[in-house]
Coordinates of C-alpha atoms and ligand atoms in Angstrom, one line a residue:
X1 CA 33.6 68.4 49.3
X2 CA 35.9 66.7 47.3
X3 CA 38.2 63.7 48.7
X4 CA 41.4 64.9 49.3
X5 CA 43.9 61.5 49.1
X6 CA 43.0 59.9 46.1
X7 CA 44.4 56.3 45.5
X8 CA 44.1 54.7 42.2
X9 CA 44.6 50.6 41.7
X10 CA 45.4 49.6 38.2
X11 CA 47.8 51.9 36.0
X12 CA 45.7 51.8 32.5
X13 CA 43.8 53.3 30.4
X14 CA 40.6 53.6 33.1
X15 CA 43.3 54.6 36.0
X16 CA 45.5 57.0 34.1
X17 CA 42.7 58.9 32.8
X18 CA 40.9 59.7 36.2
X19 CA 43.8 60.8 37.8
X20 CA 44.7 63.2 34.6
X21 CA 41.5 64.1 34.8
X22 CA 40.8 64.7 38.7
X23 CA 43.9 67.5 37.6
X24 CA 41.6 68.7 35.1
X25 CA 38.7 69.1 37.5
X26 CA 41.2 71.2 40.2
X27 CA 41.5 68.4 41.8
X28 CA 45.1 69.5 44.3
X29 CA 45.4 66.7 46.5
X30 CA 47.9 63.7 46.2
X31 CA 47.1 61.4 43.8
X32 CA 48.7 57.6 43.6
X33 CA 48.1 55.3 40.3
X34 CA 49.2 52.0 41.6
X35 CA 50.4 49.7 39.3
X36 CA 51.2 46.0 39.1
X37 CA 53.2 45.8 35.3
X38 CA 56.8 47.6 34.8
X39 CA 57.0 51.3 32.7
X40 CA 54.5 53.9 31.8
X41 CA 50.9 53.4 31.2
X42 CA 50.2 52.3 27.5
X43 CA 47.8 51.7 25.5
X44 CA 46.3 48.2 24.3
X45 CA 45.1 48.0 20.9
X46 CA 47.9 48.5 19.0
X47 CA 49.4 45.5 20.5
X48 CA 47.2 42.9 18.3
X49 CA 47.9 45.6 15.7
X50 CA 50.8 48.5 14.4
X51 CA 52.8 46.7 17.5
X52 CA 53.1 43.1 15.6
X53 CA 53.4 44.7 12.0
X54 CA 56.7 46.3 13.6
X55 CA 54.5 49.7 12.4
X56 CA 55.2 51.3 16.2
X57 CA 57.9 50.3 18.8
X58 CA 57.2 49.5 22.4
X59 CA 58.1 53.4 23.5
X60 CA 55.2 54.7 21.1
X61 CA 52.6 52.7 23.3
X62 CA 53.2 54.9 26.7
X63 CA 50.4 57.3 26.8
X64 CA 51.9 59.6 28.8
X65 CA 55.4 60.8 29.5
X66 CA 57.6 60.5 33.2
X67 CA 57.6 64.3 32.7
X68 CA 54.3 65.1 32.2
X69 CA 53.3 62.6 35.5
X70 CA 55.6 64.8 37.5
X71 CA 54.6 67.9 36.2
X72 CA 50.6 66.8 37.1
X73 CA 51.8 65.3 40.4
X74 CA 50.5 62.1 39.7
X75 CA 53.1 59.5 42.0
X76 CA 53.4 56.6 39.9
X77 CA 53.6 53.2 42.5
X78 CA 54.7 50.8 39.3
X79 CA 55.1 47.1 39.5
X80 CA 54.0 47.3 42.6
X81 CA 50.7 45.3 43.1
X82 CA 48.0 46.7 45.7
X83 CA 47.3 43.2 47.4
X84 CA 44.9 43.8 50.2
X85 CA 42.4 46.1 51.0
X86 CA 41.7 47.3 54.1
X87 CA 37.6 49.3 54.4
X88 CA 38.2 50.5 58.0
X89 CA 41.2 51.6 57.9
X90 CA 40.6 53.3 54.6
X91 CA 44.0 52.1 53.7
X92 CA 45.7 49.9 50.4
X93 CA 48.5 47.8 51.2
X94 CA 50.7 47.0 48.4
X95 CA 53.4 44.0 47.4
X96 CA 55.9 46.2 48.7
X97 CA 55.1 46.5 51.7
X98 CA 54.0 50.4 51.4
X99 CA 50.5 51.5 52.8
X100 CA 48.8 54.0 51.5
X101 CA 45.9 55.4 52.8
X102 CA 42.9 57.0 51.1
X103 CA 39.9 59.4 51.2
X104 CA 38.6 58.3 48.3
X105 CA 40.0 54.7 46.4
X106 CA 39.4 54.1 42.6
X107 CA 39.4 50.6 41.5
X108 CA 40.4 50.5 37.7
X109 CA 42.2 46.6 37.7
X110 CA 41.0 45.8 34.0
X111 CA 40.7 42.6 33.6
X112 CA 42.7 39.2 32.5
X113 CA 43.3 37.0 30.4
X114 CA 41.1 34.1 30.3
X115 CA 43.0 30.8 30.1
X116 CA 42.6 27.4 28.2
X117 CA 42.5 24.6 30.4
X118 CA 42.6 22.1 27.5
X119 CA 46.4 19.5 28.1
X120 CA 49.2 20.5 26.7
X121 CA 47.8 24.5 27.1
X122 CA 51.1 25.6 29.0
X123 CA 53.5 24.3 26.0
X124 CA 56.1 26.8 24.9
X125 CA 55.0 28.4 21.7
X126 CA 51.5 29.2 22.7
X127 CA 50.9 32.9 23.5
X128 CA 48.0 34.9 25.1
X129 CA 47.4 38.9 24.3
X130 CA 46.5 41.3 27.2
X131 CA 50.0 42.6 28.1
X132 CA 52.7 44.3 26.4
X133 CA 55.0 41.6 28.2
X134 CA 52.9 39.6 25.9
X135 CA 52.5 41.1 22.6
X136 CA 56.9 41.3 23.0
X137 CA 56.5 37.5 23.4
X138 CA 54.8 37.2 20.5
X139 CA 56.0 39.5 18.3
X140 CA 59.5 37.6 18.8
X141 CA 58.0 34.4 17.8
X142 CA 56.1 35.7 14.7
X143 CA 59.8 35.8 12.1
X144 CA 59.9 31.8 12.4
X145 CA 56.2 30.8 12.2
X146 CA 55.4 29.2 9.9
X147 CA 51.6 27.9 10.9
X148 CA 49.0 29.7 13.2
X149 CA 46.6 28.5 15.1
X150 CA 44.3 30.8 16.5
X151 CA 41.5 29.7 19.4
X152 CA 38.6 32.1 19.1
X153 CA 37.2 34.1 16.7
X154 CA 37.2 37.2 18.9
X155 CA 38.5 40.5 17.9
X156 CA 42.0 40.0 19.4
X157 CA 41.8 36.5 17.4
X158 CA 40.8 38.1 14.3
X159 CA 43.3 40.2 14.6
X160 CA 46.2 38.3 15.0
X161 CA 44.8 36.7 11.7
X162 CA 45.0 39.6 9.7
X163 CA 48.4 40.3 11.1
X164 CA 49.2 36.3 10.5
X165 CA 48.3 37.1 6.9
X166 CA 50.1 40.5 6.3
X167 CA 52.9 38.6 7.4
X168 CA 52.8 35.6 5.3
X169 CA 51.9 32.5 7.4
X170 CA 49.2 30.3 7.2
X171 CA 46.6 30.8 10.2
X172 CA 43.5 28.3 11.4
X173 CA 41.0 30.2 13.3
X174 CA 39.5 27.5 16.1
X175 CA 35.9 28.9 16.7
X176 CA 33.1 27.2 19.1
X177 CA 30.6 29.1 18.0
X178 CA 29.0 28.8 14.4
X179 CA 30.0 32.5 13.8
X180 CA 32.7 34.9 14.4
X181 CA 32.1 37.8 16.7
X182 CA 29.3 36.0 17.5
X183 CA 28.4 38.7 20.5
X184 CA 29.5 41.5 19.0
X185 CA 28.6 41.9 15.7
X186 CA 25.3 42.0 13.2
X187 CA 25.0 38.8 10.8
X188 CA 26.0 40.8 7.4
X189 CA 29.2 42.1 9.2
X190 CA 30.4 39.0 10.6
X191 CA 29.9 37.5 6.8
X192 CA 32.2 40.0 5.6
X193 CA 34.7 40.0 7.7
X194 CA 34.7 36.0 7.6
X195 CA 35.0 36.6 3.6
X196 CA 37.8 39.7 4.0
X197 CA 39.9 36.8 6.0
X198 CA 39.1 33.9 3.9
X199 CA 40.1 35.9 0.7
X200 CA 43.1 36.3 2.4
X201 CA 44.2 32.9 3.4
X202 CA 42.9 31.9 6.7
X203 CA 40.7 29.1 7.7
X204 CA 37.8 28.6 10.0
X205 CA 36.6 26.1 11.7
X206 CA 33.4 26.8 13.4
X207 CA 32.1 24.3 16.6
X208 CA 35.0 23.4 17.4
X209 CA 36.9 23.6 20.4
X210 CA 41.0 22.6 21.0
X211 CA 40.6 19.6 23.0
X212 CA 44.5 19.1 23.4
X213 CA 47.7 20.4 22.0
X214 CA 51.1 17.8 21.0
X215 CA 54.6 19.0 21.9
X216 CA 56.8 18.5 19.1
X217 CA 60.3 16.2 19.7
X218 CA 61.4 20.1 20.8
X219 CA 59.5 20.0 23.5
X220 CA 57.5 23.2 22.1
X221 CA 53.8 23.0 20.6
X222 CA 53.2 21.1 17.2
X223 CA 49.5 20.0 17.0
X224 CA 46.3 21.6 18.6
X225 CA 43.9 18.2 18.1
X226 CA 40.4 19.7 18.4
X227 CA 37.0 18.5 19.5
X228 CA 36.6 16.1 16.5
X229 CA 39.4 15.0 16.5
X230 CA 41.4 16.9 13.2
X231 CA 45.3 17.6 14.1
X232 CA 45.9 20.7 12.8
X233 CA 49.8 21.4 12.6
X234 CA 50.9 24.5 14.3
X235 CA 54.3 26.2 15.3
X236 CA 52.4 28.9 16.7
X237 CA 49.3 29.3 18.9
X238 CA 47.7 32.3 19.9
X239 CA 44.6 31.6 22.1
X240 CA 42.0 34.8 22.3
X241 CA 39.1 33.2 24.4
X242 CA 37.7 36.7 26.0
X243 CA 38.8 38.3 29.7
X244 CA 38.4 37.7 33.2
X245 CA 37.6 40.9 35.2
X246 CA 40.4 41.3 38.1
X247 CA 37.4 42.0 41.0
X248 CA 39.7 39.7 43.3
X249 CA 40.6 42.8 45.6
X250 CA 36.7 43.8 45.9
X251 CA 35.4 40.6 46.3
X252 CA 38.1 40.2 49.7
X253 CA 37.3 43.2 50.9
X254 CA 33.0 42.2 51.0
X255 CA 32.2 44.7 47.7
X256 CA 29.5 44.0 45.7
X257 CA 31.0 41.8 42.5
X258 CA 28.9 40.3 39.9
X259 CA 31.3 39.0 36.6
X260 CA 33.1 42.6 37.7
X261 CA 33.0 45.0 40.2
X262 CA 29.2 46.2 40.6
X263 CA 29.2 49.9 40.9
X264 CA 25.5 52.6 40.6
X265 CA 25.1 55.2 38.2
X266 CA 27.7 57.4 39.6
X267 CA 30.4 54.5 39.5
X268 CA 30.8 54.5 43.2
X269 CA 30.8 50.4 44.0
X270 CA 29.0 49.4 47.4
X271 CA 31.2 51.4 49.8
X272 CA 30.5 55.2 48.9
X273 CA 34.4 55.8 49.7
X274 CA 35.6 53.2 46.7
X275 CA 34.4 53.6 42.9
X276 CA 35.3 51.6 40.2
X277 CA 35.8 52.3 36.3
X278 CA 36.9 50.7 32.9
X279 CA 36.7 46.9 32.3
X280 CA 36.4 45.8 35.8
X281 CA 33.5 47.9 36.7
X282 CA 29.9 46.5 35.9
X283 CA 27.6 49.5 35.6
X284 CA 24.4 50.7 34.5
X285 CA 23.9 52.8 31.1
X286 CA 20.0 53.9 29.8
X287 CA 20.9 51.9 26.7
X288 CA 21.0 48.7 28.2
X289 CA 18.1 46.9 30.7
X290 CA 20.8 45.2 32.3
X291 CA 24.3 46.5 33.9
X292 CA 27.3 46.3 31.9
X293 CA 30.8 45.5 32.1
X294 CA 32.4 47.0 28.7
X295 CA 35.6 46.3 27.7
X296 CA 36.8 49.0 25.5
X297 CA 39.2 52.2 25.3
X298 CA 36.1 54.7 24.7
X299 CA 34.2 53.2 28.6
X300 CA 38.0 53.3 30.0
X301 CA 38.2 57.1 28.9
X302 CA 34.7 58.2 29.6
X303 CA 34.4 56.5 33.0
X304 CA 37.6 57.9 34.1
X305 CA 36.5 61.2 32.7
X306 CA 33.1 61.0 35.0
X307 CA 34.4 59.9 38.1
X308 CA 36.6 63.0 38.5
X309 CA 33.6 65.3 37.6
X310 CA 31.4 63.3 40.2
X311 CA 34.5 63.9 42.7
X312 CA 34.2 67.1 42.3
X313 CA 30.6 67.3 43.1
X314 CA 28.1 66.7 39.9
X315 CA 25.5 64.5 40.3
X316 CA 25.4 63.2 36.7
X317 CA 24.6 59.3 35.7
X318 CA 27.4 57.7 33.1
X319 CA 25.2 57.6 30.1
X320 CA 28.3 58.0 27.4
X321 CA 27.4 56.6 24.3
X322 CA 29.6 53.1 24.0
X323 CA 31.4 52.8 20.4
X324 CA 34.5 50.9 19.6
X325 CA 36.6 50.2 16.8
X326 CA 39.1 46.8 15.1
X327 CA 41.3 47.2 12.2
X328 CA 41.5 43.6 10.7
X329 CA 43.4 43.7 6.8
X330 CA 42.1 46.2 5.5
X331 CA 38.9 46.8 7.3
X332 CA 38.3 49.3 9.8
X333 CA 35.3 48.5 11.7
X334 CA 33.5 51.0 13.8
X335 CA 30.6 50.3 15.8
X336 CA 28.5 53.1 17.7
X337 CA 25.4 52.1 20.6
X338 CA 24.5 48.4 21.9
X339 CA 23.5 46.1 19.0
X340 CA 23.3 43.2 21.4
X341 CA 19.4 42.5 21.1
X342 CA 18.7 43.8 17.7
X343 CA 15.7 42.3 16.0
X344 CA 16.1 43.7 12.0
X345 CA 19.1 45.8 10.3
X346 CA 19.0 48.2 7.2
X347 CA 22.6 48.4 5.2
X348 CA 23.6 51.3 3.9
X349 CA 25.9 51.1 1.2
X350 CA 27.3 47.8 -0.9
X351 CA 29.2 45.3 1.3
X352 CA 30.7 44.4 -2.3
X353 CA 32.5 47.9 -2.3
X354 CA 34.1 47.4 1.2
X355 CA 32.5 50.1 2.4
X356 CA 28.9 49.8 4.4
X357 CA 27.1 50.5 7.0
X358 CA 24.1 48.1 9.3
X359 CA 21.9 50.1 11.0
X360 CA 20.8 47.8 14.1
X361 CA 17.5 48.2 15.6
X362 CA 14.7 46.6 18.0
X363 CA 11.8 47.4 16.7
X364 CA 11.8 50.7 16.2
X365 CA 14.4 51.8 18.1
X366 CA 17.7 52.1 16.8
X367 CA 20.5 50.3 19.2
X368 CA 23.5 51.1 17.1
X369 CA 25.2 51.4 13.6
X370 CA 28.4 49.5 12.7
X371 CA 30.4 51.0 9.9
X372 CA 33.0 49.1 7.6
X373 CA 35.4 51.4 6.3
X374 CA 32.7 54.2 6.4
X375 CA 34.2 56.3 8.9
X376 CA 32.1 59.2 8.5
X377 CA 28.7 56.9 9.0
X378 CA 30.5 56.5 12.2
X379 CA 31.1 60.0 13.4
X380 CA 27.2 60.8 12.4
X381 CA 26.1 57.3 14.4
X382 CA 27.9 58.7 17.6
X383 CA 26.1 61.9 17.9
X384 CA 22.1 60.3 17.2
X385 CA 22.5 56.9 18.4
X386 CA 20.2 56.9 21.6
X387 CA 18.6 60.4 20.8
X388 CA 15.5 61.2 19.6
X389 CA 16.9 62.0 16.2
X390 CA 17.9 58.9 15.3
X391 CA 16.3 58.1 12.0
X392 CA 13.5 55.7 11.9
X393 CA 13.8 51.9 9.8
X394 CA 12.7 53.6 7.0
X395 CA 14.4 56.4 7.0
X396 CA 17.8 55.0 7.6
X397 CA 16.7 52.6 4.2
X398 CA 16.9 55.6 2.3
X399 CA 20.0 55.6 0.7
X400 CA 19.3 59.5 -0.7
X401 CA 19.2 60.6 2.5
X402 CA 22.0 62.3 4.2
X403 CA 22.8 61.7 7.8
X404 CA 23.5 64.8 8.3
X405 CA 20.6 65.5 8.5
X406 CA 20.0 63.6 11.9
X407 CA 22.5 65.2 13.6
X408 CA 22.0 67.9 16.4
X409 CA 22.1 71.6 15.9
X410 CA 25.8 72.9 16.6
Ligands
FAD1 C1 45.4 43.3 22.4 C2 44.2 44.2 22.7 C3 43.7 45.0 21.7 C4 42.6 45.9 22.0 N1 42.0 46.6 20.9 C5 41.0 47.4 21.2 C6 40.5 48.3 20.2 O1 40.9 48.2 19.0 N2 39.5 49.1 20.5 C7 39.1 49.3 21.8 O2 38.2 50.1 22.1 N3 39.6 48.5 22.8 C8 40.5 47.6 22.5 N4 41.0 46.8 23.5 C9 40.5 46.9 24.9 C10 41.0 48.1 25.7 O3 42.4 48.1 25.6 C11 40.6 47.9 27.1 O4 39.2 48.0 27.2 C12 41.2 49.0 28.0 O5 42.6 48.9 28.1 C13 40.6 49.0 29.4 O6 41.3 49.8 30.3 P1 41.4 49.6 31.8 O7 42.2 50.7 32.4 O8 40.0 49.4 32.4 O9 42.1 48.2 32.0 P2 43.6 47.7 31.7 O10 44.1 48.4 30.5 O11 43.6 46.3 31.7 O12 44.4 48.3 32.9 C14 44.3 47.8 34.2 C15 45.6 47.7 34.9 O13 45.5 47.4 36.3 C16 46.4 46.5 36.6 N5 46.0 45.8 37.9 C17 45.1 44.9 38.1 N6 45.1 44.5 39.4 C18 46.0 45.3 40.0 C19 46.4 45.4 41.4 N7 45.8 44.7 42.4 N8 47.3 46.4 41.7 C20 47.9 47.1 40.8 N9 47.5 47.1 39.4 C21 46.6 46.2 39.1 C22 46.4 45.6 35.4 O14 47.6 44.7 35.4 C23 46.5 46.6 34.3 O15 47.8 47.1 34.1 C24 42.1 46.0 23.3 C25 42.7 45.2 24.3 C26 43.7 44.3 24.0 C27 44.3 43.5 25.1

């Protein structure tokens, strides 16, 4: 039977979407989205993107309207962080005051910023990018800069770049690893989108770390001095050194956590009465040995979008296929599957053109295909990756071949 009180902690992506979609399931008990930042639910990636360009205002990031909340009688608890969690009681009691209590409790905190601890890291002038409190910080910094420094060559990093360089201002990217998206991305995409970036200005400097940053004689930031020593002049810092999951109310309340909030196949967590989705959910999928916490808006969608069917009684496993995309200057990259583990890659297409593709496998299995401005490589990737139609290495080498032709029957 399905819970009737539903109670969902975290208003994002991961949160809005199960309670829109427990609606969608018949779902016609009360459902609370608690959340601990002021307004409407938005959306995150155009805040390292259209957002700083000035392309969209802060009101084009809600996702949903207060009118279409009301009409699904979905209570919005805003600003108003759920703070402890009580098992027995079945019960969440917020900042507030308020207590709500629960049948069934979705955890869908995302996660947080990580934080430099190098000296000098708190100086005004440098800027993280998780929030839209932050991207407005940002963005009202970015008229008067002058010089960027970046730390980390992560997407929201590489992003900022490209927006650094749209803008006009010259931007250092501060990188301990020897590559960029190290993680992330095959070896002939990161070395084009380290030459898209370089053509258009910015700098990297690979191994190196910010060891500590100089106030200037206005007391804001001036210098980030790194590892080795080099002082690189800066009147504007944006640090992107990767997320923390927020598992701090599952951990205090004895769930299982594990970098994130450990939940099975069907995203319930350790307590069958609590499941947890989006980034701060570690969970299994077939196309990984190991369970994963993925941070992106496709996991946030699709999780949110299998819990409320499991609520409503299916006994399916998450298995959606993970893809994700980045617009840096020009490029639009879109990658479909895992490629974490790949062991040999076939391009498709001329990186020289700006438009490719890398077809990632492990032996013969193919984990994933990244696409670079070849969007329709992408759409074709998402319906065979982790099928048994997936072409073979030297199939996908085939250039004359259309991928069409992998797809499933409609
Ligand atoms: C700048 C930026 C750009 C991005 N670009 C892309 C992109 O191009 N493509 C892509 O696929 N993904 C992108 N992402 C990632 C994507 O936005 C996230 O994966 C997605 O937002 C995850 O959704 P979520 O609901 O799990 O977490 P979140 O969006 O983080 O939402 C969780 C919410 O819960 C709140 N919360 C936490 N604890 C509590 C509590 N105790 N009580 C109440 N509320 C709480 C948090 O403050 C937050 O508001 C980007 C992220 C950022 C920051």
């Amino acid at each position: 039977m399905m819970p009737d009180r539903i109670v969902i902690v975290g208003a994002g992506q991961a949160g809005l979407q199960a309670a829109v979609s427990l609606r969608e399931v018949g779902h016609s008990g009360p459902i609370t989205l608690i959340g601990d930042e002021p307004g409407l639910p938005y959306q995150r990636p155009p805040l390292s993107k259209a957002f700083l360009l000035g392309k969209i205002p802060a009101s084009g990031l809600d996702l949903r309207s207060p009118d279409f909340l009301a009409a699904q009688r979905i209570d919005l608890a805003g600003a108003d962080p759920a703070l402890v969690l009580d098992r027995a009681g079945k019960t969440v009691r917020l900042a507030s005051g308020r207590e709500l209590a629960y049948d069934h409790l979705v955890l869908a905190t995302g996660a947080r910023r990580r934080e430099l601890a190098a000296s000098g890291s708190n100086l005004p002038g440098i800027h993280y990018l998780r929030s839209r409190a932050d991207a407005e910080a940002l963005k009202a910094r970015l008229g008067g800069a002058e010089r960027a420094v970046v730390v980390g060559a992560g997407f929201i990093g590489l992003e900022f770049a490209a927006v650094a360089a749209d803008l006009g201002f010259a931007c250092t990217v501060v990188e301990a690893a020897p590559v960029l998206l190290g993680r992330a991305v095959s070896r002939a995409t990161a070395d084009h989108v380290r030459a898209m970036h370089e053509a258009r200005g910015t700098r990297f400097l690979f191994g190196e770390g910010v060891a500590r940053f100089e106030a200037g004689a206005d007391g804001r930031v001036a210098k980030a001095v790194t590892s080795s020593g080099d002082a690189l002049e800066a009147d504007l810092v944006l640090v992107g050194v990767g997320v923390i999951a927020n598992d701090g109310l599952a951990a205090e309340s004895g769930l299982a956590t594990d970098g994130g909030i450990v939940v099975d196949r069907r995203l319930r967590t350790s307590d069958p009465d609590i499941s947890a989705i989006g980034d701060c959910a570690v969970a299994p999928h077939p196309q990984s040995e190991r369970p994963l916490r993925i941070e992106s808006v496709q996991n946030a969608i699709d999780q949110g979008r299998h819990l409320a069917r499991v609520l409503a009684g299916a006994d399916e496993a998450y298995a959606a296929l993970p893809w994700f995309w980045s617009d840096q200057g020009g490029i639009k990259l879109q990658i479909a599957g895992l490629i974490h583990g790949h062991d040999r890659t076939v391009l498709r297409g001329d990186p020289q053109s700006g438009r490719f593709s890398v077809f990632c496998y492990r032996g013969t299995r193919l984990l994933g295909v990244e696409s670079v401005n070849r969007p329709a490589d992408h759409m074709a990737a998402r319906r065979f990756v982790g099928t048994s139609l997936a072409p073979v290495f030297a199939e996908a080498s085939d250039e004359s071949l259309d991928l069409k032709r992998f797809l499933p029957a409609a």
